Short mmCIF file of C-alpha atoms in Angstrom, two decimals:
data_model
loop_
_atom_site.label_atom_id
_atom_site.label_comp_id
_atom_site.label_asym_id
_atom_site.label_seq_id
_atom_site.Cartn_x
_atom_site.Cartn_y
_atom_site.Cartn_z
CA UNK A 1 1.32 18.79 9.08
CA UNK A 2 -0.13 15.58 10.86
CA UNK A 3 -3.46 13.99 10.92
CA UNK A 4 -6.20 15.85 12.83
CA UNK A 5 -4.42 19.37 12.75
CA UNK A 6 -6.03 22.00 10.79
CA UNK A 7 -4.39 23.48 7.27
CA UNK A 8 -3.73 27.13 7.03
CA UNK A 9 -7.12 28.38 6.05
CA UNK A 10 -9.19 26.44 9.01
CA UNK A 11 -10.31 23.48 6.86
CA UNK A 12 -9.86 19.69 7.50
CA UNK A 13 -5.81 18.28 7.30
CA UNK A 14 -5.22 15.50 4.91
CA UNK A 15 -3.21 12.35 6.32
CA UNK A 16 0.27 13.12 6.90
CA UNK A 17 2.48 11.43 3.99
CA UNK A 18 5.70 9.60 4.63
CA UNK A 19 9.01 11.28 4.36
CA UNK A 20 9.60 11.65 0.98
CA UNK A 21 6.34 10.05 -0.50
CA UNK A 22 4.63 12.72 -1.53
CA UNK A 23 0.92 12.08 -2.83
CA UNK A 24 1.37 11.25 -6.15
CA UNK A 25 -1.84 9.65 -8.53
CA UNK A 26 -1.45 9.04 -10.99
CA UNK A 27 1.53 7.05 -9.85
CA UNK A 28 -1.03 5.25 -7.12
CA UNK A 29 -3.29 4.54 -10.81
CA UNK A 30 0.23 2.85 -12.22
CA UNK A 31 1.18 0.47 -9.49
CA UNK A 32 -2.97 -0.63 -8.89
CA UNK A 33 -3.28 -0.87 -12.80
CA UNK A 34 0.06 -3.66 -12.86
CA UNK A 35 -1.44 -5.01 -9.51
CA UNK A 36 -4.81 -5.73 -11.29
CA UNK A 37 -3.09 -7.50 -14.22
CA UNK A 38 -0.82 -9.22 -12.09
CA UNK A 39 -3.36 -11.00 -10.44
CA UNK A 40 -4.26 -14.04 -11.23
CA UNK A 41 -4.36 -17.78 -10.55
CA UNK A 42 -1.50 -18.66 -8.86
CA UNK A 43 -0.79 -17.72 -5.02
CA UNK A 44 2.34 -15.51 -5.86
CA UNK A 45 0.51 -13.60 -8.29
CA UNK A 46 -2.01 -12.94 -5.79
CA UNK A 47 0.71 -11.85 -2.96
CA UNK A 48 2.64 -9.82 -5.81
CA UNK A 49 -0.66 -8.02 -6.77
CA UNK A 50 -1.50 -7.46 -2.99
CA UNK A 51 2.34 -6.28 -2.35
CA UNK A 52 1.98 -3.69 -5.08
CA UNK A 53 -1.43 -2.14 -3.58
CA UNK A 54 0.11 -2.26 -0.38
CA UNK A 55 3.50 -0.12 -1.84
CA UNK A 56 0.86 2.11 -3.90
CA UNK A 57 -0.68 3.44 -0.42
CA UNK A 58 2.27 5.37 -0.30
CA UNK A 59 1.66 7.58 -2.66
CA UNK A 60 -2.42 7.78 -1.70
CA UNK A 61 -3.13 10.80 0.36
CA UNK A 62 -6.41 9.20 1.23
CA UNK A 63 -3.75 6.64 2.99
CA UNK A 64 -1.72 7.60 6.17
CA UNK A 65 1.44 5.06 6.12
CA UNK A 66 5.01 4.89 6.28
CA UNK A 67 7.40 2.09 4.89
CA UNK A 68 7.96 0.46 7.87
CA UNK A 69 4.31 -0.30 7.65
CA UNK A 70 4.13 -1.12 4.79
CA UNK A 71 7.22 -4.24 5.48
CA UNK A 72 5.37 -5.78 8.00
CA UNK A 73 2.43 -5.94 5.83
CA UNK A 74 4.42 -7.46 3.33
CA UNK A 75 5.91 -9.87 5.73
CA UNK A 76 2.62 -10.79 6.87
CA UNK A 77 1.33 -11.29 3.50
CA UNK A 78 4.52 -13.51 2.67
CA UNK A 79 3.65 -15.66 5.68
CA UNK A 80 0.11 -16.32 5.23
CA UNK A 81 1.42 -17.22 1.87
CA UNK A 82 3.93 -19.59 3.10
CA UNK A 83 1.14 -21.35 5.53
CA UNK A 84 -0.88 -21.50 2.68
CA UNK A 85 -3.63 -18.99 3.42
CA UNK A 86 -5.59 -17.57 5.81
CA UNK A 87 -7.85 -20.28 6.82
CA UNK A 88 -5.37 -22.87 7.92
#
């Protein structure tokens, strides 16, 4: 099923998942809860922490992503890293 067709019984569809990621939350609750105490005061910890959020959407069926997606994110992030932020 994609997004925007209805389920069997009429109702709304949730976001289609990647192949092979199926919605999993407690394992979306694990990679946020390592994210959150990865963060901290250092840039990489930052890009780390938003790298595992980013991987955790996955596994959110609230999210509708795929892992090619989810690379360039994390090639953007690494970037705006390297260029030391977003304002410069």
């Amino acid at each position: 099923m994609t997004t925007g067709e209805a389920d069997d019984d009429g109702g709304e569809a949730t976001p289609a998942v990647a192949d092979g990621f199926e919605p999993d939350p407690e394992r979306v609750t694990l990679l946020r809860e390592v994210a959150d105490e990865i963060r901290g005061d250092s840039s990489e910890r930052d890009q780390l922490a938003n790298i595992l959020y980013r991987t955790s959407d996955l596994y959110d069926e609230s999210e509708e992503t795929s892992p090619e997606v989810i690379v360039r994110n994390v090639k953007y992030i690494l970037e705006v890293g390297e260029r030391g932020g977003l304002e410069r």
